[in-house]
PDB file of C-alpha atoms in Angstrom:
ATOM      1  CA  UNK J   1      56.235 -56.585  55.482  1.00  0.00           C
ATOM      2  CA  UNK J   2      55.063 -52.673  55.473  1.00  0.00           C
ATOM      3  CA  UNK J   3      57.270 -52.318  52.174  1.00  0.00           C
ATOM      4  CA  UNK J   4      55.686 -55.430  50.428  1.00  0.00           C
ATOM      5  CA  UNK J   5      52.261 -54.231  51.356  1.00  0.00           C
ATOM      6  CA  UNK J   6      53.132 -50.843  50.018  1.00  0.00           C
ATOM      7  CA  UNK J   7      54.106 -51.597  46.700  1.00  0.00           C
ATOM      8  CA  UNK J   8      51.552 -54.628  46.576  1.00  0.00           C
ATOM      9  CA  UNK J   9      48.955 -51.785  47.727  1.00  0.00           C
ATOM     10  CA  UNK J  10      50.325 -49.093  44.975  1.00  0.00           C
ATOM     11  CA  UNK J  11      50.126 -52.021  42.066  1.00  0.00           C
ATOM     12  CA  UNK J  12      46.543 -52.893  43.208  1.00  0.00           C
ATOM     13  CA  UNK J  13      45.598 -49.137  43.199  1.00  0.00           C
ATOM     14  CA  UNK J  14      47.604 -48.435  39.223  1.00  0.00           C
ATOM     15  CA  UNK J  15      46.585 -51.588  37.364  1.00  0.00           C
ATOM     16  CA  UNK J  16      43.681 -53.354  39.204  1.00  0.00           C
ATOM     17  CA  UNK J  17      45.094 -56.453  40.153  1.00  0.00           C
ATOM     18  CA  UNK J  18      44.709 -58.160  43.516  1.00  0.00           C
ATOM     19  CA  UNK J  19      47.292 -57.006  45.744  1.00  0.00           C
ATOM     20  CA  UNK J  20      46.673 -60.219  47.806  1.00  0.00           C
ATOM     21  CA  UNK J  21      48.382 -61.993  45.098  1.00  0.00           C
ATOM     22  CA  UNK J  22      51.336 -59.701  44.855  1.00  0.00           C
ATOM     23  CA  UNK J  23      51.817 -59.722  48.874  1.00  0.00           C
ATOM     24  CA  UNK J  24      51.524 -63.771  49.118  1.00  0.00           C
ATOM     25  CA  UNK J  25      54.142 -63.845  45.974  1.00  0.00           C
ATOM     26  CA  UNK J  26      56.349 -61.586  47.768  1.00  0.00           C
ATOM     27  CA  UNK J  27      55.755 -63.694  50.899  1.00  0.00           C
ATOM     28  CA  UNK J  28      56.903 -66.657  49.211  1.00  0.00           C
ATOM     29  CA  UNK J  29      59.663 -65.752  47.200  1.00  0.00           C
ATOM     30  CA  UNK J  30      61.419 -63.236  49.775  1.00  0.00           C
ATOM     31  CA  UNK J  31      60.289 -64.548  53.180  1.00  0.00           C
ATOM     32  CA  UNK J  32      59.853 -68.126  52.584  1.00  0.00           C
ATOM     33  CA  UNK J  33      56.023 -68.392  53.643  1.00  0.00           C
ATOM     34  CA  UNK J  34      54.343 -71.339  51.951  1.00  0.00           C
ATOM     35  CA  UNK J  35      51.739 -70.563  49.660  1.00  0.00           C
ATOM     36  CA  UNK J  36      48.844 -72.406  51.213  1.00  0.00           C
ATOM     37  CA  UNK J  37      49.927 -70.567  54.789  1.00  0.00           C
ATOM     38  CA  UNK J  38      49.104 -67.219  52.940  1.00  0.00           C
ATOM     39  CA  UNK J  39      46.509 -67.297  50.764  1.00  0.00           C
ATOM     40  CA  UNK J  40      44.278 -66.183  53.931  1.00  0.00           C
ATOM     41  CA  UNK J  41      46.297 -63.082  54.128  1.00  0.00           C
ATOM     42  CA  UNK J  42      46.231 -62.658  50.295  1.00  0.00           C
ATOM     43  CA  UNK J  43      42.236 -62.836  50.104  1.00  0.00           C
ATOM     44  CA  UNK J  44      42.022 -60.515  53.053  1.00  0.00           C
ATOM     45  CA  UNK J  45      44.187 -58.179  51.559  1.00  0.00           C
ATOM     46  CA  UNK J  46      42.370 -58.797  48.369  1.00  0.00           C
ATOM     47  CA  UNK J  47      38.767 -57.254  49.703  1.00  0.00           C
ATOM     48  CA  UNK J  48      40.236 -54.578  51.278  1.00  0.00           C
ATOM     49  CA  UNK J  49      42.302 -53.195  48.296  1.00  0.00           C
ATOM     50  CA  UNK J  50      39.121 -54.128  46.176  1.00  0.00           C
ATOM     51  CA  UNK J  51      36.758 -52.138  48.324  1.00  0.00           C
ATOM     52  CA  UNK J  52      39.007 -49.177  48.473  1.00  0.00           C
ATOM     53  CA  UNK J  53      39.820 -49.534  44.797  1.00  0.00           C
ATOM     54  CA  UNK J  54      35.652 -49.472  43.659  1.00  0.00           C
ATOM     55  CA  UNK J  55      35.245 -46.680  45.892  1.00  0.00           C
ATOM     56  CA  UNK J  56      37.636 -44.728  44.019  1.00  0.00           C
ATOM     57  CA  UNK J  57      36.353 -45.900  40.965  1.00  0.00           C
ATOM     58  CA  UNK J  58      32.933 -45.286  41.450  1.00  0.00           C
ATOM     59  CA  UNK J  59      33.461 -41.822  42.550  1.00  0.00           C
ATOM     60  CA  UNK J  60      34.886 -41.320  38.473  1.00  0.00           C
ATOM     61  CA  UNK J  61      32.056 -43.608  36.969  1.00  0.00           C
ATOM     62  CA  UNK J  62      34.210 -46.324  35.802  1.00  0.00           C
ATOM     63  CA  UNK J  63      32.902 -49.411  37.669  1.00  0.00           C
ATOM     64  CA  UNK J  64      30.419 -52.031  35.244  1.00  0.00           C
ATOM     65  CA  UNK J  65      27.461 -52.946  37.349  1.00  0.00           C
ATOM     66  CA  UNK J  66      26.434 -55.106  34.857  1.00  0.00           C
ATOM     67  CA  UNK J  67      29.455 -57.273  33.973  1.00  0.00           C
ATOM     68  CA  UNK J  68      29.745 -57.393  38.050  1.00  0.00           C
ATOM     69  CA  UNK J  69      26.532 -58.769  37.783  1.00  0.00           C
ATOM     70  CA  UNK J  70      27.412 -62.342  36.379  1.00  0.00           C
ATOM     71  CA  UNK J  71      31.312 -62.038  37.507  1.00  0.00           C
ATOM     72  CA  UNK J  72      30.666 -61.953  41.248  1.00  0.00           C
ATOM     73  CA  UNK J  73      28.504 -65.305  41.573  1.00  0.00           C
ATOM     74  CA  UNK J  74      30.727 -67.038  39.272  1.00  0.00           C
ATOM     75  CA  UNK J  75      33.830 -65.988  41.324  1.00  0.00           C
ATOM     76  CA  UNK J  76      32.429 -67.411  44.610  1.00  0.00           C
ATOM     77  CA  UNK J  77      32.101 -70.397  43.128  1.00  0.00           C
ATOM     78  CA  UNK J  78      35.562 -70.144  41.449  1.00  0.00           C
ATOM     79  CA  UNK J  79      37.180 -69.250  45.053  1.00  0.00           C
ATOM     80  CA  UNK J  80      35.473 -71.991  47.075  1.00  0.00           C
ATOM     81  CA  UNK J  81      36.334 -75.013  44.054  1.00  0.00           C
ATOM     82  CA  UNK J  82      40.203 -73.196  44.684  1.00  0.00           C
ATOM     83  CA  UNK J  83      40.148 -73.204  47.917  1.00  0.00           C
ATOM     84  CA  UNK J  84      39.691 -76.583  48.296  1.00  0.00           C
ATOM     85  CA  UNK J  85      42.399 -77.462  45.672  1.00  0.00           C
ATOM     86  CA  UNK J  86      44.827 -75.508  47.228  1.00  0.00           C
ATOM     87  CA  UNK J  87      44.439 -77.689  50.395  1.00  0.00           C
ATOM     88  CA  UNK J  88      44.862 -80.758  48.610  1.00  0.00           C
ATOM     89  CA  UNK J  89      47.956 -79.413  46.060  1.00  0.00           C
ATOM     90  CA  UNK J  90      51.398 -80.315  47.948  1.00  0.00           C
ATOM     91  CA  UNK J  91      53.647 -77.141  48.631  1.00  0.00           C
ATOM     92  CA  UNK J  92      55.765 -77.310  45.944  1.00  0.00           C
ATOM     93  CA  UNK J  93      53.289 -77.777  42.968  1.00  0.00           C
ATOM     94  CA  UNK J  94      51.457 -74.933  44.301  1.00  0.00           C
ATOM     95  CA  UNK J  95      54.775 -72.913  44.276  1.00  0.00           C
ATOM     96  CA  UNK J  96      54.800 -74.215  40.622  1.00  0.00           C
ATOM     97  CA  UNK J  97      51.547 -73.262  39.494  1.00  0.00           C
ATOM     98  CA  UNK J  98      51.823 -69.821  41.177  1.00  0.00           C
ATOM     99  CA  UNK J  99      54.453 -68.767  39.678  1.00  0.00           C
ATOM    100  CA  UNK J 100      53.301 -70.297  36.455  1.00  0.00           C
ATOM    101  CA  UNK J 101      49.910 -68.414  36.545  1.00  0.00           C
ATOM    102  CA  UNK J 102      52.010 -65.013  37.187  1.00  0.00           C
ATOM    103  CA  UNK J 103      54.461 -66.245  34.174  1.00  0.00           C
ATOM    104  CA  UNK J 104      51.676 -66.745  31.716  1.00  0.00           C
ATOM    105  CA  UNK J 105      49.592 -63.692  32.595  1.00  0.00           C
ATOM    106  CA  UNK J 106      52.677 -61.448  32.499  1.00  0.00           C
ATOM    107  CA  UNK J 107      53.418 -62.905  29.186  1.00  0.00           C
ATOM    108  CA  UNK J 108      50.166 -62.409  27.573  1.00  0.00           C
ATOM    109  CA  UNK J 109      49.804 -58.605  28.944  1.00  0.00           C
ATOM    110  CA  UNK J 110      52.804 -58.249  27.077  1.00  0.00           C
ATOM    111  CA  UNK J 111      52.097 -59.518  23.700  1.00  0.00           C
ATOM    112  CA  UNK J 112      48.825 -57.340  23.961  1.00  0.00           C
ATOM    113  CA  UNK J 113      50.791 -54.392  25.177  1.00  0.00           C
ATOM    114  CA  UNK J 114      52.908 -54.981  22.061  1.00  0.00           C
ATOM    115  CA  UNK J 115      50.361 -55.903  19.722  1.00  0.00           C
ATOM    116  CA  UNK J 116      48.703 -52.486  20.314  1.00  0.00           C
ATOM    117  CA  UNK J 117      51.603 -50.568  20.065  1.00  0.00           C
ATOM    118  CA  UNK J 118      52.392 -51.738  16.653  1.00  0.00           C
ATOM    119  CA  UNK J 119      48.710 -51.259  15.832  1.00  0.00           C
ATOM    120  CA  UNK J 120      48.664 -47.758  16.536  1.00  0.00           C
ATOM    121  CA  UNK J 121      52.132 -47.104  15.752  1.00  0.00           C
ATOM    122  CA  UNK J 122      52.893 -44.430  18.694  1.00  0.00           C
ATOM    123  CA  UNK J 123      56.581 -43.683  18.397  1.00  0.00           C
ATOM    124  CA  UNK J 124      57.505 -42.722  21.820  1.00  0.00           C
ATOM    125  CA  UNK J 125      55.599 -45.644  23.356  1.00  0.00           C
ATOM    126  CA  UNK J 126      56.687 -48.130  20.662  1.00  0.00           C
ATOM    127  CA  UNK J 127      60.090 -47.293  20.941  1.00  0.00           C
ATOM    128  CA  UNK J 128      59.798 -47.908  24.846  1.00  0.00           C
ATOM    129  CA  UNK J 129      58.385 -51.200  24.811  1.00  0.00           C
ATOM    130  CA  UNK J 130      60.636 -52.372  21.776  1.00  0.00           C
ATOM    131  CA  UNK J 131      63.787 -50.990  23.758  1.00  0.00           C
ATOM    132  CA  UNK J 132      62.704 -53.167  27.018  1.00  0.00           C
ATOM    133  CA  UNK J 133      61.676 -56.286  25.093  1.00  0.00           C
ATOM    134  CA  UNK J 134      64.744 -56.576  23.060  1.00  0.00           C
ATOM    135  CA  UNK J 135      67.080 -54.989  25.811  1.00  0.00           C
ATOM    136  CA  UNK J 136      65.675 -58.236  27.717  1.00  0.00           C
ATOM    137  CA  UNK J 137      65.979 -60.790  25.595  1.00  0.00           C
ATOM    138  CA  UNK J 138      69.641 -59.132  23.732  1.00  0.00           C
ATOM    139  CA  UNK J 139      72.301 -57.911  26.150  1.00  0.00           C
ATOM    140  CA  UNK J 140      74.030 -56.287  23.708  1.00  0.00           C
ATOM    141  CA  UNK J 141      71.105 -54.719  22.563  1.00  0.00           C
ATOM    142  CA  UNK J 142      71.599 -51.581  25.442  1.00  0.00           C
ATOM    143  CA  UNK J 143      75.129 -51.186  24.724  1.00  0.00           C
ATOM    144  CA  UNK J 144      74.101 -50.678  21.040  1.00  0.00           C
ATOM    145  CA  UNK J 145      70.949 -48.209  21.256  1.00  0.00           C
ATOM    146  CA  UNK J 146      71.899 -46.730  24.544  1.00  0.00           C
ATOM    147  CA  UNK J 147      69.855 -45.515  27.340  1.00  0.00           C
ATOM    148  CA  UNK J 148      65.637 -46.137  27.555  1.00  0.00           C
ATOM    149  CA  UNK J 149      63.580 -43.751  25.186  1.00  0.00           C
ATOM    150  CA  UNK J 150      61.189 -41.165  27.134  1.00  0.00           C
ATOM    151  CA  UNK J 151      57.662 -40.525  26.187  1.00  0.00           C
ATOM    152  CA  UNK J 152      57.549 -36.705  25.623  1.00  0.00           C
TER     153      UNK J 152
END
């Protein structure tokens, strides 16, 4: 568990996502853990990486009072109409739309991350993501080009 919490803390800390989510995925794809069993431990996990990551972020001016403003009301809301569902979802379909959320969000970061690397044409970092999304989706594609460009 220290490792998972590690790397779900390190995540949380680089790109702002809720290392709750990260740990219960781990949980349930390495350890077995049902997903309703830890979503407690994912939204614990979840204010603590939060408050440590707005600390941090305050300290270099980059938190938006103002957005926070309208999000935080809304997201109780959210989290108490989820909470509920998730107790009434059997085990499996909540494996299934877990995984599905995680699917679709990875996806879409993706095509953005893409979509902005054509846009401003940056070699080194256009050459990166085109290597990893065709070495993906191409086997040969690796064998052909060779290793991963570096950004210089």
């Amino acid at each position: 568990y220290i490792g998972l919490g590690l790397f779900a803390g390190t995540l949380s800390g680089i790109f702002g996502i809720g290392g709750g989510a990260l740990v219960l995925l781990g949980l349930a794809a390495f350890y077995g853990v049902p997903v309703v069993e830890g979503l407690a431990i994912a939204l614990a996990l979840n204010v603590t990486n939060a408050l440590a990551g707005v600390v941090q972020h305050t300290g270099k001016g980059r938190v938006l009072w103002q957005e926070l403003k309208v999000l935080i009301p809304a997201a109780i809301i959210g989290v108490a109409i989820g909470a509920n569902l998730a107790h009434e979802l059997p085990a499996d379909v909540m494996r299934v739309v877990f995984g599905g959320f995680f699917i679709f969000m990875g996806m879409m970061l993706a095509r953005k991350g893409w979509t902005a690397a054509k846009e401003k044409k940056t070699a080194a970092s256009h050459k990166i993501i085109e290597y990893l999304y065709h070495s993906y989706f191409d086997p040969y594609y690796k064998k052909l080009n060779g290793p991963c460009p570096r950004l210089e």
